């Protein structure tokens, strides 16, 4: 019997709550809607509270209730994990109510919403970049605030996320065997994040990229790339002494130096064969030129003979025949 009564009471309570929510959603009474919205907010029923707060901006505009509606609505979205919407609402609150004592709290929560909305490193990082900007803006505006104490830690965390994403993208080139692209990508990471904690790993994989690029390079670029890779190996060994990375760098440097010696011998052989080939070509060209000279000389002689014969024939044609001599009888 008691169990039955409890169920009835619970059902009546739920029905009354539903009825009150429905009434508030249909009502035009500002005070009633605000009362129910605040009750839902206090009971952490964020969706119900937001539905009611969304009906209030026009009704409370210009009244003392306006700041509370905007502030509570922003908090409800924050708790409901609608971070982008909450961030905009908190920012609008700080701008719209500059004299409100909660302005600093709103500015902080706006930045914090951007932080909470930052996605995993392998996803789009536009929210992360916005979060860093907003957090830094809060520090600039409230440098002495108690809330600023953990901001730098949050910024470092977000910056590392961007660094790691760039690092992983560069490493992907290495895994695909695109060593030139990997080398360039790692250099860009160091340029964009000069204080990165990933520098040792970047040095290591970047060196391996340069090594693979050099030893598998085309002949025309191999010496230049071998020299560059060896110099980079020395740099890694110097900047990361007594580490696993310096050991790898030393090993690769030794291999690169051996490859340079091997390639130098190949260059000597190539230059020797090139010289022999050029000599053969030059000799063949000389013989060909000699043939051409003989042919030209012969052609000139034939032309001279033809010209002489033409001159003779012309002289014969132009010379008159001697006239006949008649003898008269006496």
PDB file of C-alpha atoms in Angstrom:
ATOM      1  CA  UNK A   1       0.000   0.000   0.000  1.00  0.00           C
ATOM      2  CA  UNK A   2       2.811   2.389   0.934  1.00  0.00           C
ATOM      3  CA  UNK A   3       4.582   1.536  -2.317  1.00  0.00           C
ATOM      4  CA  UNK A   4       1.426   2.317  -4.255  1.00  0.00           C
ATOM      5  CA  UNK A   5       0.988   5.647  -2.473  1.00  0.00           C
ATOM      6  CA  UNK A   6       4.632   6.539  -3.189  1.00  0.00           C
ATOM      7  CA  UNK A   7       4.166   5.838  -6.900  1.00  0.00           C
ATOM      8  CA  UNK A   8       1.023   7.959  -6.965  1.00  0.00           C
ATOM      9  CA  UNK A   9       2.778  10.843  -5.223  1.00  0.00           C
ATOM     10  CA  UNK A  10       5.751  10.577  -7.600  1.00  0.00           C
ATOM     11  CA  UNK A  11       3.473  10.481 -10.615  1.00  0.00           C
ATOM     12  CA  UNK A  12       1.562  13.520  -9.408  1.00  0.00           C
ATOM     13  CA  UNK A  13       4.838  15.351  -8.780  1.00  0.00           C
ATOM     14  CA  UNK A  14       6.173  14.561 -12.241  1.00  0.00           C
ATOM     15  CA  UNK A  15       2.862  15.573 -13.775  1.00  0.00           C
ATOM     16  CA  UNK A  16       2.888  18.867 -11.902  1.00  0.00           C
ATOM     17  CA  UNK A  17       6.453  19.524 -12.995  1.00  0.00           C
ATOM     18  CA  UNK A  18       5.601  18.762 -16.600  1.00  0.00           C
ATOM     19  CA  UNK A  19       2.500  20.898 -16.378  1.00  0.00           C
ATOM     20  CA  UNK A  20       4.502  23.813 -14.953  1.00  0.00           C
ATOM     21  CA  UNK A  21       7.110  23.493 -17.714  1.00  0.00           C
ATOM     22  CA  UNK A  22       4.430  23.376 -20.377  1.00  0.00           C
ATOM     23  CA  UNK A  23       2.700  26.375 -18.859  1.00  0.00           C
ATOM     24  CA  UNK A  24       5.937  28.344 -18.784  1.00  0.00           C
ATOM     25  CA  UNK A  25       6.676  27.494 -22.410  1.00  0.00           C
ATOM     26  CA  UNK A  26       3.242  28.785 -23.432  1.00  0.00           C
ATOM     27  CA  UNK A  27       3.097  31.729 -21.062  1.00  0.00           C
ATOM     28  CA  UNK A  28       3.809  35.364 -21.864  1.00  0.00           C
ATOM     29  CA  UNK A  29       4.331  36.197 -18.191  1.00  0.00           C
ATOM     30  CA  UNK A  30       7.973  37.223 -17.836  1.00  0.00           C
ATOM     31  CA  UNK A  31       8.106  36.645 -14.105  1.00  0.00           C
ATOM     32  CA  UNK A  32       6.564  33.182 -14.297  1.00  0.00           C
ATOM     33  CA  UNK A  33       8.873  32.062 -17.116  1.00  0.00           C
ATOM     34  CA  UNK A  34      11.917  33.407 -15.261  1.00  0.00           C
ATOM     35  CA  UNK A  35      10.835  31.708 -12.032  1.00  0.00           C
ATOM     36  CA  UNK A  36      10.478  28.302 -13.690  1.00  0.00           C
ATOM     37  CA  UNK A  37      13.719  28.792 -15.691  1.00  0.00           C
ATOM     38  CA  UNK A  38      15.677  29.565 -12.521  1.00  0.00           C
ATOM     39  CA  UNK A  39      14.170  26.546 -10.800  1.00  0.00           C
ATOM     40  CA  UNK A  40      15.235  24.298 -13.677  1.00  0.00           C
ATOM     41  CA  UNK A  41      18.683  25.894 -13.569  1.00  0.00           C
ATOM     42  CA  UNK A  42      18.985  25.229  -9.816  1.00  0.00           C
ATOM     43  CA  UNK A  43      17.986  21.593 -10.380  1.00  0.00           C
ATOM     44  CA  UNK A  44      20.642  21.300 -13.157  1.00  0.00           C
ATOM     45  CA  UNK A  45      18.044  20.555 -15.796  1.00  0.00           C
ATOM     46  CA  UNK A  46      20.021  22.452 -18.387  1.00  0.00           C
ATOM     47  CA  UNK A  47      17.935  21.689 -21.460  1.00  0.00           C
ATOM     48  CA  UNK A  48      14.695  22.821 -19.778  1.00  0.00           C
ATOM     49  CA  UNK A  49      16.373  25.918 -18.380  1.00  0.00           C
ATOM     50  CA  UNK A  50      17.810  26.847 -21.793  1.00  0.00           C
ATOM     51  CA  UNK A  51      14.465  26.366 -23.490  1.00  0.00           C
ATOM     52  CA  UNK A  52      12.914  28.877 -21.095  1.00  0.00           C
ATOM     53  CA  UNK A  53      15.830  31.316 -21.070  1.00  0.00           C
ATOM     54  CA  UNK A  54      15.620  31.432 -24.876  1.00  0.00           C
ATOM     55  CA  UNK A  55      12.125  32.903 -24.530  1.00  0.00           C
ATOM     56  CA  UNK A  56      13.183  35.690 -22.185  1.00  0.00           C
ATOM     57  CA  UNK A  57      15.664  38.073 -23.949  1.00  0.00           C
ATOM     58  CA  UNK A  58      12.975  40.229 -25.536  1.00  0.00           C
ATOM     59  CA  UNK A  59      10.797  40.093 -22.425  1.00  0.00           C
ATOM     60  CA  UNK A  60      13.552  41.199 -20.027  1.00  0.00           C
ATOM     61  CA  UNK A  61      15.366  43.628 -22.326  1.00  0.00           C
ATOM     62  CA  UNK A  62      16.174  46.830 -20.449  1.00  0.00           C
ATOM     63  CA  UNK A  63      15.234  45.379 -17.060  1.00  0.00           C
ATOM     64  CA  UNK A  64      17.374  44.330 -14.102  1.00  0.00           C
ATOM     65  CA  UNK A  65      16.680  40.701 -14.993  1.00  0.00           C
ATOM     66  CA  UNK A  66      18.483  40.917 -18.359  1.00  0.00           C
ATOM     67  CA  UNK A  67      22.044  40.330 -17.028  1.00  0.00           C
ATOM     68  CA  UNK A  68      20.955  37.281 -15.007  1.00  0.00           C
ATOM     69  CA  UNK A  69      19.168  35.737 -17.972  1.00  0.00           C
ATOM     70  CA  UNK A  70      22.227  36.085 -20.224  1.00  0.00           C
ATOM     71  CA  UNK A  71      24.624  34.925 -17.492  1.00  0.00           C
ATOM     72  CA  UNK A  72      22.562  31.891 -16.434  1.00  0.00           C
ATOM     73  CA  UNK A  73      21.900  30.956 -20.043  1.00  0.00           C
ATOM     74  CA  UNK A  74      25.645  31.016 -20.748  1.00  0.00           C
ATOM     75  CA  UNK A  75      26.327  28.865 -17.687  1.00  0.00           C
ATOM     76  CA  UNK A  76      23.583  26.397 -18.695  1.00  0.00           C
ATOM     77  CA  UNK A  77      25.166  26.021 -22.136  1.00  0.00           C
ATOM     78  CA  UNK A  78      28.567  25.588 -20.500  1.00  0.00           C
ATOM     79  CA  UNK A  79      27.310  22.833 -18.210  1.00  0.00           C
ATOM     80  CA  UNK A  80      25.436  21.269 -21.132  1.00  0.00           C
ATOM     81  CA  UNK A  81      28.773  21.248 -23.049  1.00  0.00           C
ATOM     82  CA  UNK A  82      27.598  23.672 -25.735  1.00  0.00           C
ATOM     83  CA  UNK A  83      30.970  25.356 -25.467  1.00  0.00           C
ATOM     84  CA  UNK A  84      30.987  27.493 -28.587  1.00  0.00           C
ATOM     85  CA  UNK A  85      27.539  28.935 -27.798  1.00  0.00           C
ATOM     86  CA  UNK A  86      28.456  29.443 -24.133  1.00  0.00           C
ATOM     87  CA  UNK A  87      31.693  31.212 -25.128  1.00  0.00           C
ATOM     88  CA  UNK A  88      29.787  33.677 -27.296  1.00  0.00           C
ATOM     89  CA  UNK A  89      27.220  34.306 -24.570  1.00  0.00           C
ATOM     90  CA  UNK A  90      29.837  34.939 -21.896  1.00  0.00           C
ATOM     91  CA  UNK A  91      31.729  37.272 -24.220  1.00  0.00           C
ATOM     92  CA  UNK A  92      28.525  39.136 -25.089  1.00  0.00           C
ATOM     93  CA  UNK A  93      27.754  39.450 -21.374  1.00  0.00           C
ATOM     94  CA  UNK A  94      31.148  41.017 -20.668  1.00  0.00           C
ATOM     95  CA  UNK A  95      30.635  43.480 -23.533  1.00  0.00           C
ATOM     96  CA  UNK A  96      26.970  44.254 -22.882  1.00  0.00           C
ATOM     97  CA  UNK A  97      27.267  44.713 -19.122  1.00  0.00           C
ATOM     98  CA  UNK A  98      30.711  46.265 -18.527  1.00  0.00           C
ATOM     99  CA  UNK A  99      29.754  47.509 -15.058  1.00  0.00           C
ATOM    100  CA  UNK A 100      28.527  44.148 -13.814  1.00  0.00           C
ATOM    101  CA  UNK A 101      30.824  42.673 -11.122  1.00  0.00           C
ATOM    102  CA  UNK A 102      30.677  39.321 -12.953  1.00  0.00           C
ATOM    103  CA  UNK A 103      32.378  40.775 -16.053  1.00  0.00           C
ATOM    104  CA  UNK A 104      35.779  39.250 -15.247  1.00  0.00           C
ATOM    105  CA  UNK A 105      34.202  35.873 -14.476  1.00  0.00           C
ATOM    106  CA  UNK A 106      32.360  35.984 -17.803  1.00  0.00           C
ATOM    107  CA  UNK A 107      35.537  36.882 -19.712  1.00  0.00           C
ATOM    108  CA  UNK A 108      37.373  34.009 -18.034  1.00  0.00           C
ATOM    109  CA  UNK A 109      34.600  31.519 -18.718  1.00  0.00           C
ATOM    110  CA  UNK A 110      34.427  32.631 -22.342  1.00  0.00           C
ATOM    111  CA  UNK A 111      38.114  31.774 -22.740  1.00  0.00           C
ATOM    112  CA  UNK A 112      37.636  28.552 -20.779  1.00  0.00           C
ATOM    113  CA  UNK A 113      34.795  27.516 -23.115  1.00  0.00           C
ATOM    114  CA  UNK A 114      37.139  27.804 -26.073  1.00  0.00           C
ATOM    115  CA  UNK A 115      39.614  25.654 -24.165  1.00  0.00           C
ATOM    116  CA  UNK A 116      36.960  23.031 -23.423  1.00  0.00           C
ATOM    117  CA  UNK A 117      35.896  23.079 -27.077  1.00  0.00           C
ATOM    118  CA  UNK A 118      39.385  22.227 -28.332  1.00  0.00           C
ATOM    119  CA  UNK A 119      39.296  18.904 -30.159  1.00  0.00           C
ATOM    120  CA  UNK A 120      41.772  16.025 -30.154  1.00  0.00           C
ATOM    121  CA  UNK A 121      45.059  16.790 -31.923  1.00  0.00           C
ATOM    122  CA  UNK A 122      44.224  14.698 -34.992  1.00  0.00           C
ATOM    123  CA  UNK A 123      41.031  16.701 -35.638  1.00  0.00           C
ATOM    124  CA  UNK A 124      40.469  20.278 -36.763  1.00  0.00           C
ATOM    125  CA  UNK A 125      42.385  22.674 -34.501  1.00  0.00           C
ATOM    126  CA  UNK A 126      40.674  25.981 -35.321  1.00  0.00           C
ATOM    127  CA  UNK A 127      39.036  25.904 -31.857  1.00  0.00           C
ATOM    128  CA  UNK A 128      42.448  25.355 -30.276  1.00  0.00           C
ATOM    129  CA  UNK A 129      43.903  28.383 -32.031  1.00  0.00           C
ATOM    130  CA  UNK A 130      40.902  30.476 -30.981  1.00  0.00           C
ATOM    131  CA  UNK A 131      41.241  29.226 -27.410  1.00  0.00           C
ATOM    132  CA  UNK A 132      44.895  30.302 -27.233  1.00  0.00           C
ATOM    133  CA  UNK A 133      43.938  33.747 -28.534  1.00  0.00           C
ATOM    134  CA  UNK A 134      41.093  34.115 -26.019  1.00  0.00           C
ATOM    135  CA  UNK A 135      43.149  32.896 -23.066  1.00  0.00           C
ATOM    136  CA  UNK A 136      45.990  35.248 -23.931  1.00  0.00           C
ATOM    137  CA  UNK A 137      43.474  38.071 -24.289  1.00  0.00           C
ATOM    138  CA  UNK A 138      42.203  37.375 -20.752  1.00  0.00           C
ATOM    139  CA  UNK A 139      45.757  37.567 -19.374  1.00  0.00           C
ATOM    140  CA  UNK A 140      46.281  40.862 -21.173  1.00  0.00           C
ATOM    141  CA  UNK A 141      43.023  42.301 -19.814  1.00  0.00           C
ATOM    142  CA  UNK A 142      43.330  40.902 -16.280  1.00  0.00           C
ATOM    143  CA  UNK A 143      47.060  40.379 -15.590  1.00  0.00           C
ATOM    144  CA  UNK A 144      46.592  40.516 -11.801  1.00  0.00           C
ATOM    145  CA  UNK A 145      43.557  38.258 -11.623  1.00  0.00           C
ATOM    146  CA  UNK A 146      43.650  35.113  -9.523  1.00  0.00           C
ATOM    147  CA  UNK A 147      42.127  33.343 -12.481  1.00  0.00           C
ATOM    148  CA  UNK A 148      45.201  34.166 -14.600  1.00  0.00           C
ATOM    149  CA  UNK A 149      47.413  31.854 -12.565  1.00  0.00           C
ATOM    150  CA  UNK A 150      46.445  28.711 -14.475  1.00  0.00           C
ATOM    151  CA  UNK A 151      45.992  30.409 -17.860  1.00  0.00           C
ATOM    152  CA  UNK A 152      49.607  29.959 -18.964  1.00  0.00           C
ATOM    153  CA  UNK A 153      49.374  26.268 -18.142  1.00  0.00           C
ATOM    154  CA  UNK A 154      46.257  25.982 -20.306  1.00  0.00           C
ATOM    155  CA  UNK A 155      47.959  27.880 -23.141  1.00  0.00           C
ATOM    156  CA  UNK A 156      50.984  25.569 -22.925  1.00  0.00           C
ATOM    157  CA  UNK A 157      48.696  22.556 -23.077  1.00  0.00           C
ATOM    158  CA  UNK A 158      46.899  23.864 -26.157  1.00  0.00           C
ATOM    159  CA  UNK A 159      50.124  24.939 -27.849  1.00  0.00           C
ATOM    160  CA  UNK A 160      51.554  21.465 -27.317  1.00  0.00           C
ATOM    161  CA  UNK A 161      48.476  20.045 -29.027  1.00  0.00           C
ATOM    162  CA  UNK A 162      49.206  22.176 -32.098  1.00  0.00           C
ATOM    163  CA  UNK A 163      52.880  21.200 -31.959  1.00  0.00           C
ATOM    164  CA  UNK A 164      52.036  17.520 -31.718  1.00  0.00           C
ATOM    165  CA  UNK A 165      49.619  17.708 -34.640  1.00  0.00           C
ATOM    166  CA  UNK A 166      52.276  19.388 -36.809  1.00  0.00           C
ATOM    167  CA  UNK A 167      54.824  16.802 -35.617  1.00  0.00           C
ATOM    168  CA  UNK A 168      52.539  13.883 -36.470  1.00  0.00           C
ATOM    169  CA  UNK A 169      51.818  15.332 -39.915  1.00  0.00           C
ATOM    170  CA  UNK A 170      55.554  15.619 -40.617  1.00  0.00           C
ATOM    171  CA  UNK A 171      56.160  12.101 -39.297  1.00  0.00           C
ATOM    172  CA  UNK A 172      53.511  10.797 -41.663  1.00  0.00           C
ATOM    173  CA  UNK A 173      55.597  11.997 -44.610  1.00  0.00           C
ATOM    174  CA  UNK A 174      58.536  10.039 -43.197  1.00  0.00           C
ATOM    175  CA  UNK A 175      56.442   6.882 -42.848  1.00  0.00           C
ATOM    176  CA  UNK A 176      55.342   7.211 -46.492  1.00  0.00           C
ATOM    177  CA  UNK A 177      58.950   7.538 -47.658  1.00  0.00           C
ATOM    178  CA  UNK A 178      58.497  11.172 -48.687  1.00  0.00           C
ATOM    179  CA  UNK A 179      61.811  12.142 -47.118  1.00  0.00           C
ATOM    180  CA  UNK A 180      62.227  15.559 -48.716  1.00  0.00           C
ATOM    181  CA  UNK A 181      58.701  16.595 -47.697  1.00  0.00           C
ATOM    182  CA  UNK A 182      59.305  15.204 -44.188  1.00  0.00           C
ATOM    183  CA  UNK A 183      62.520  17.185 -43.817  1.00  0.00           C
ATOM    184  CA  UNK A 184      60.824  20.417 -44.890  1.00  0.00           C
ATOM    185  CA  UNK A 185      57.813  19.744 -42.650  1.00  0.00           C
ATOM    186  CA  UNK A 186      60.000  19.179 -39.580  1.00  0.00           C
ATOM    187  CA  UNK A 187      61.887  22.405 -40.274  1.00  0.00           C
ATOM    188  CA  UNK A 188      58.544  24.210 -40.389  1.00  0.00           C
ATOM    189  CA  UNK A 189      57.560  22.738 -37.010  1.00  0.00           C
ATOM    190  CA  UNK A 190      60.754  24.066 -35.443  1.00  0.00           C
ATOM    191  CA  UNK A 191      60.222  27.449 -37.064  1.00  0.00           C
ATOM    192  CA  UNK A 192      56.599  27.692 -35.915  1.00  0.00           C
ATOM    193  CA  UNK A 193      57.283  26.341 -32.406  1.00  0.00           C
ATOM    194  CA  UNK A 194      60.875  27.264 -31.490  1.00  0.00           C
ATOM    195  CA  UNK A 195      60.343  26.339 -27.823  1.00  0.00           C
ATOM    196  CA  UNK A 196      58.754  22.965 -28.553  1.00  0.00           C
ATOM    197  CA  UNK A 197      59.472  20.086 -26.202  1.00  0.00           C
ATOM    198  CA  UNK A 198      59.433  17.776 -29.202  1.00  0.00           C
ATOM    199  CA  UNK A 199      62.738  19.160 -30.535  1.00  0.00           C
ATOM    200  CA  UNK A 200      64.800  15.995 -29.741  1.00  0.00           C
ATOM    201  CA  UNK A 201      62.323  13.752 -31.566  1.00  0.00           C
ATOM    202  CA  UNK A 202      62.101  16.220 -34.435  1.00  0.00           C
ATOM    203  CA  UNK A 203      65.902  16.263 -34.731  1.00  0.00           C
ATOM    204  CA  UNK A 204      65.984  12.472 -34.714  1.00  0.00           C
ATOM    205  CA  UNK A 205      63.393  11.830 -37.420  1.00  0.00           C
ATOM    206  CA  UNK A 206      64.492  14.828 -39.472  1.00  0.00           C
ATOM    207  CA  UNK A 207      68.064  13.448 -39.503  1.00  0.00           C
ATOM    208  CA  UNK A 208      66.796  10.040 -40.581  1.00  0.00           C
ATOM    209  CA  UNK A 209      64.838  11.749 -43.375  1.00  0.00           C
ATOM    210  CA  UNK A 210      67.931  13.619 -44.545  1.00  0.00           C
ATOM    211  CA  UNK A 211      69.969  10.418 -44.362  1.00  0.00           C
ATOM    212  CA  UNK A 212      67.513   8.429 -46.481  1.00  0.00           C
ATOM    213  CA  UNK A 213      67.191  11.311 -48.928  1.00  0.00           C
ATOM    214  CA  UNK A 214      70.979  11.568 -49.272  1.00  0.00           C
ATOM    215  CA  UNK A 215      71.927   7.904 -49.683  1.00  0.00           C
ATOM    216  CA  UNK A 216      69.108   7.320 -52.168  1.00  0.00           C
ATOM    217  CA  UNK A 217      69.605  10.587 -54.023  1.00  0.00           C
ATOM    218  CA  UNK A 218      70.120  11.105 -57.742  1.00  0.00           C
ATOM    219  CA  UNK A 219      73.751  11.483 -58.806  1.00  0.00           C
ATOM    220  CA  UNK A 220      73.594  15.230 -59.489  1.00  0.00           C
ATOM    221  CA  UNK A 221      72.357  16.066 -55.948  1.00  0.00           C
ATOM    222  CA  UNK A 222      73.980  13.297 -53.926  1.00  0.00           C
ATOM    223  CA  UNK A 223      77.185  15.048 -52.824  1.00  0.00           C
ATOM    224  CA  UNK A 224      75.292  18.148 -51.701  1.00  0.00           C
ATOM    225  CA  UNK A 225      72.766  16.070 -49.760  1.00  0.00           C
ATOM    226  CA  UNK A 226      75.415  13.840 -48.185  1.00  0.00           C
ATOM    227  CA  UNK A 227      77.285  16.908 -46.952  1.00  0.00           C
ATOM    228  CA  UNK A 228      74.067  18.479 -45.603  1.00  0.00           C
ATOM    229  CA  UNK A 229      73.005  15.279 -43.813  1.00  0.00           C
ATOM    230  CA  UNK A 230      76.465  14.817 -42.257  1.00  0.00           C
ATOM    231  CA  UNK A 231      76.469  18.430 -41.028  1.00  0.00           C
ATOM    232  CA  UNK A 232      72.986  17.924 -39.538  1.00  0.00           C
ATOM    233  CA  UNK A 233      74.155  14.734 -37.794  1.00  0.00           C
ATOM    234  CA  UNK A 234      76.975  16.722 -36.192  1.00  0.00           C
ATOM    235  CA  UNK A 235      74.482  19.369 -35.085  1.00  0.00           C
ATOM    236  CA  UNK A 236      72.197  16.789 -33.451  1.00  0.00           C
ATOM    237  CA  UNK A 237      75.112  15.144 -31.685  1.00  0.00           C
ATOM    238  CA  UNK A 238      76.322  18.514 -30.381  1.00  0.00           C
ATOM    239  CA  UNK A 239      72.921  19.816 -29.220  1.00  0.00           C
ATOM    240  CA  UNK A 240      71.796  16.521 -27.662  1.00  0.00           C
ATOM    241  CA  UNK A 241      74.966  15.107 -26.075  1.00  0.00           C
ATOM    242  CA  UNK A 242      74.946  11.839 -24.151  1.00  0.00           C
ATOM    243  CA  UNK A 243      71.466  10.895 -25.341  1.00  0.00           C
ATOM    244  CA  UNK A 244      69.933   8.134 -27.405  1.00  0.00           C
ATOM    245  CA  UNK A 245      69.536  10.683 -30.183  1.00  0.00           C
ATOM    246  CA  UNK A 246      73.220  11.628 -30.178  1.00  0.00           C
ATOM    247  CA  UNK A 247      74.143   7.943 -30.423  1.00  0.00           C
ATOM    248  CA  UNK A 248      71.897   7.558 -33.468  1.00  0.00           C
ATOM    249  CA  UNK A 249      73.357  10.748 -34.929  1.00  0.00           C
ATOM    250  CA  UNK A 250      76.914   9.460 -34.470  1.00  0.00           C
ATOM    251  CA  UNK A 251      76.044   6.146 -36.121  1.00  0.00           C
ATOM    252  CA  UNK A 252      74.460   7.873 -39.100  1.00  0.00           C
ATOM    253  CA  UNK A 253      77.364  10.302 -39.360  1.00  0.00           C
ATOM    254  CA  UNK A 254      79.768   7.368 -39.651  1.00  0.00           C
ATOM    255  CA  UNK A 255      77.626   5.809 -42.378  1.00  0.00           C
ATOM    256  CA  UNK A 256      77.350   9.118 -44.210  1.00  0.00           C
ATOM    257  CA  UNK A 257      81.118   9.618 -44.164  1.00  0.00           C
ATOM    258  CA  UNK A 258      81.593   6.103 -45.554  1.00  0.00           C
ATOM    259  CA  UNK A 259      78.989   6.866 -48.221  1.00  0.00           C
ATOM    260  CA  UNK A 260      80.837  10.089 -49.081  1.00  0.00           C
ATOM    261  CA  UNK A 261      84.086   8.135 -49.625  1.00  0.00           C
ATOM    262  CA  UNK A 262      82.267   5.594 -51.755  1.00  0.00           C
ATOM    263  CA  UNK A 263      80.586   8.312 -53.772  1.00  0.00           C
ATOM    264  CA  UNK A 264      83.908  10.165 -54.258  1.00  0.00           C
ATOM    265  CA  UNK A 265      85.344   7.015 -55.893  1.00  0.00           C
ATOM    266  CA  UNK A 266      82.264   6.788 -58.068  1.00  0.00           C
ATOM    267  CA  UNK A 267      82.736  10.417 -59.060  1.00  0.00           C
ATOM    268  CA  UNK A 268      86.359   9.713 -60.053  1.00  0.00           C
ATOM    269  CA  UNK A 269      85.234   6.792 -62.184  1.00  0.00           C
ATOM    270  CA  UNK A 270      82.460   8.856 -63.731  1.00  0.00           C
ATOM    271  CA  UNK A 271      84.852  11.717 -64.479  1.00  0.00           C
ATOM    272  CA  UNK A 272      87.356   9.280 -65.999  1.00  0.00           C
ATOM    273  CA  UNK A 273      84.737   7.723 -68.252  1.00  0.00           C
ATOM    274  CA  UNK A 274      83.414  11.146 -69.076  1.00  0.00           C
ATOM    275  CA  UNK A 275      86.907  12.274 -70.113  1.00  0.00           C
ATOM    276  CA  UNK A 276      87.375   9.139 -72.229  1.00  0.00           C
ATOM    277  CA  UNK A 277      84.032   9.646 -73.865  1.00  0.00           C
ATOM    278  CA  UNK A 278      84.730  13.304 -74.542  1.00  0.00           C
ATOM    279  CA  UNK A 279      88.108  12.339 -76.073  1.00  0.00           C
ATOM    280  CA  UNK A 280      86.397   9.805 -78.340  1.00  0.00           C
ATOM    281  CA  UNK A 281      83.806  12.338 -79.323  1.00  0.00           C
ATOM    282  CA  UNK A 282      86.499  14.926 -79.995  1.00  0.00           C
ATOM    283  CA  UNK A 283      88.501  12.434 -82.077  1.00  0.00           C
ATOM    284  CA  UNK A 284      85.419  11.436 -84.019  1.00  0.00           C
ATOM    285  CA  UNK A 285      84.590  15.072 -84.606  1.00  0.00           C
ATOM    286  CA  UNK A 286      88.155  15.705 -85.835  1.00  0.00           C
ATOM    287  CA  UNK A 287      87.904  12.831 -88.314  1.00  0.00           C
ATOM    288  CA  UNK A 288      84.511  14.007 -89.415  1.00  0.00           C
ATOM    289  CA  UNK A 289      85.840  17.521 -89.884  1.00  0.00           C
ATOM    290  CA  UNK A 290      88.779  16.132 -91.895  1.00  0.00           C
ATOM    291  CA  UNK A 291      86.386  14.286 -94.146  1.00  0.00           C
ATOM    292  CA  UNK A 292      84.342  17.421 -94.554  1.00  0.00           C
ATOM    293  CA  UNK A 293      87.470  19.439 -95.408  1.00  0.00           C
ATOM    294  CA  UNK A 294      88.563  16.869 -98.039  1.00  0.00           C
ATOM    295  CA  UNK A 295      85.097  16.770 -99.497  1.00  0.00           C
ATOM    296  CA  UNK A 296      84.965  20.550 -99.572  1.00  0.00           C
ATOM    297  CA  UNK A 297      88.422  20.741-101.236  1.00  0.00           C
ATOM    298  CA  UNK A 298      87.393  18.179-103.828  1.00  0.00           C
ATOM    299  CA  UNK A 299      84.183  20.082-104.453  1.00  0.00           C
ATOM    300  CA  UNK A 300      86.108  23.303-104.889  1.00  0.00           C
ATOM    301  CA  UNK A 301      88.464  21.661-107.433  1.00  0.00           C
ATOM    302  CA  UNK A 302      85.533  20.300-109.366  1.00  0.00           C
ATOM    303  CA  UNK A 303      83.921  23.708-109.300  1.00  0.00           C
ATOM    304  CA  UNK A 304      87.157  25.279-110.556  1.00  0.00           C
ATOM    305  CA  UNK A 305      87.397  22.760-113.390  1.00  0.00           C
ATOM    306  CA  UNK A 306      83.798  23.375-114.319  1.00  0.00           C
ATOM    307  CA  UNK A 307      84.382  27.122-114.254  1.00  0.00           C
ATOM    308  CA  UNK A 308      87.485  26.780-116.458  1.00  0.00           C
ATOM    309  CA  UNK A 309      85.618  24.636-118.914  1.00  0.00           C
ATOM    310  CA  UNK A 310      82.789  27.154-118.970  1.00  0.00           C
ATOM    311  CA  UNK A 311      85.287  29.946-119.631  1.00  0.00           C
ATOM    312  CA  UNK A 312      86.812  28.017-122.516  1.00  0.00           C
ATOM    313  CA  UNK A 313      83.470  27.219-124.021  1.00  0.00           C
ATOM    314  CA  UNK A 314      82.433  30.864-123.711  1.00  0.00           C
ATOM    315  CA  UNK A 315      85.642  32.035-125.385  1.00  0.00           C
ATOM    316  CA  UNK A 316      85.142  29.633-128.228  1.00  0.00           C
ATOM    317  CA  UNK A 317      81.633  30.849-128.834  1.00  0.00           C
ATOM    318  CA  UNK A 318      82.572  34.495-128.741  1.00  0.00           C
ATOM    319  CA  UNK A 319      85.625  34.197-131.049  1.00  0.00           C
ATOM    320  CA  UNK A 320      84.623  34.743-134.813  1.00  0.00           C
ATOM    321  CA  UNK A 321      85.543  32.133-137.419  1.00  0.00           C
ATOM    322  CA  UNK A 322      88.358  33.271-139.821  1.00  0.00           C
ATOM    323  CA  UNK A 323      86.926  34.613-143.155  1.00  0.00           C
ATOM    324  CA  UNK A 324      87.510  32.595-146.390  1.00  0.00           C
ATOM    325  CA  UNK A 325      90.192  33.860-148.889  1.00  0.00           C
ATOM    326  CA  UNK A 326      89.226  33.848-152.603  1.00  0.00           C
ATOM    327  CA  UNK A 327      91.856  33.749-155.309  1.00  0.00           C
ATOM    328  CA  UNK A 328      91.113  35.469-158.673  1.00  0.00           C
ATOM    329  CA  UNK A 329      92.485  34.104-161.900  1.00  0.00           C
ATOM    330  CA  UNK A 330      94.455  36.499-163.950  1.00  0.00           C
TER     331      UNK A 330
END
